[in-house]
């Protein structure tokens, strides 16, 4: 079993009560422990990007239809939805860390 920072905290309890040796161990594990893998792989994020792009196309189509019928306010709402979907698609193409940052507004 690979020791991670989360497992160390679970085993040793509240960091405010750690002795100097436990703090040193925690810092050493932080330097050598492998990073937590992203929630989604790169290929899975490409699939998410395709779905967002598909959604953007549909929303843009609805916006165009509404605009042609003279429903400017509703068309604007759908247009903003399409724009948001395009932004999410672009972020997803870069992989999960970038996508997560866009979703969370970082």
Coordinates of C-alpha atoms in Angstrom, one line a residue:
X1 CA 0.0 0.0 0.0
X2 CA 1.3 3.4 -0.9
X3 CA 1.3 5.9 1.9
X4 CA -0.4 9.1 1.0
X5 CA -0.8 12.4 2.9
X6 CA -4.5 11.6 3.4
X7 CA -3.8 8.2 4.9
X8 CA -1.1 9.7 7.2
X9 CA -3.6 12.3 8.5
X10 CA -6.2 9.6 9.0
X11 CA -3.7 7.5 11.0
X12 CA -2.1 10.3 13.1
X13 CA -5.2 12.5 13.7
X14 CA -5.2 16.2 14.2
X15 CA -2.0 17.9 12.8
X16 CA -2.1 20.5 15.6
X17 CA -1.2 17.7 18.0
X18 CA 1.6 16.2 16.0
X19 CA 5.2 16.0 17.4
X20 CA 8.1 17.3 15.4
X21 CA 8.9 13.7 14.1
X22 CA 5.3 13.4 12.7
X23 CA 5.5 16.7 11.0
X24 CA 8.9 15.8 9.4
X25 CA 7.4 12.4 8.3
X26 CA 4.4 14.2 6.8
X27 CA 6.6 16.7 4.9
X28 CA 8.8 13.8 3.6
X29 CA 5.8 11.9 2.4
X30 CA 4.6 15.0 0.7
X31 CA 7.8 15.2 -1.3
X32 CA 7.9 11.6 -2.4
X33 CA 4.3 10.5 -2.6
X34 CA 2.9 10.3 -6.1
X35 CA 0.4 13.0 -7.0
X36 CA -3.2 12.2 -6.8
X37 CA -4.4 11.2 -10.3
X38 CA -6.9 13.5 -12.0
X39 CA -10.5 12.5 -11.8
X40 CA -10.8 11.9 -15.5
X41 CA -8.1 10.8 -18.0
X42 CA -7.1 12.9 -21.0
X43 CA -9.1 10.7 -23.4
X44 CA -12.2 10.9 -21.2
X45 CA -11.9 14.7 -21.2
X46 CA -11.7 14.7 -25.0
X47 CA -15.1 12.9 -25.0
X48 CA -16.4 15.5 -22.6
X49 CA -15.1 18.2 -24.9
X50 CA -17.0 16.6 -27.9
X51 CA -20.2 16.5 -25.9
X52 CA -19.9 20.2 -24.8
X53 CA -19.2 21.2 -28.5
X54 CA -22.2 19.2 -29.6
X55 CA -24.3 21.0 -27.0
X56 CA -23.0 24.4 -28.1
X57 CA -24.0 23.6 -31.7
X58 CA -27.5 22.7 -30.6
X59 CA -27.9 25.7 -28.4
X60 CA -26.6 28.0 -31.2
X61 CA -29.1 26.5 -33.6
X62 CA -31.9 27.2 -31.2
X63 CA -30.6 30.7 -30.6
X64 CA -30.5 31.4 -34.4
X65 CA -34.0 30.0 -34.8
X66 CA -35.4 32.2 -32.0
X67 CA -33.6 35.2 -33.4
X68 CA -35.0 34.7 -36.8
X69 CA -38.5 34.6 -35.3
X70 CA -37.9 37.9 -33.5
X71 CA -37.4 36.5 -29.9
X72 CA -34.3 38.5 -29.1
X73 CA -34.3 38.0 -25.3
X74 CA -34.8 34.2 -25.6
X75 CA -32.2 34.0 -28.4
X76 CA -29.7 35.9 -26.2
X77 CA -30.3 33.3 -23.4
X78 CA -29.6 30.4 -25.7
X79 CA -26.6 32.2 -27.3
X80 CA -25.0 32.7 -23.8
X81 CA -25.6 29.0 -23.1
X82 CA -23.9 28.1 -26.4
X83 CA -21.0 30.4 -25.5
X84 CA -20.6 28.7 -22.1
X85 CA -20.7 25.3 -23.7
X86 CA -17.9 26.3 -26.1
X87 CA -15.8 27.6 -23.2
X88 CA -16.3 24.3 -21.4
X89 CA -15.4 22.4 -24.5
X90 CA -12.2 24.4 -25.0
X91 CA -11.2 23.8 -21.3
X92 CA -11.9 20.1 -21.5
X93 CA -9.6 19.8 -24.5
X94 CA -6.7 20.8 -22.2
X95 CA -7.5 18.0 -19.7
X96 CA -9.1 17.7 -16.3
X97 CA -7.0 20.1 -14.2
X98 CA -7.7 23.0 -16.6
X99 CA -11.4 22.0 -17.0
X100 CA -11.8 21.9 -13.2
X101 CA -10.3 25.4 -12.9
X102 CA -12.7 26.7 -15.4
X103 CA -15.7 25.1 -13.7
X104 CA -14.7 26.5 -10.4
X105 CA -13.8 29.9 -11.8
X106 CA -10.2 29.8 -10.7

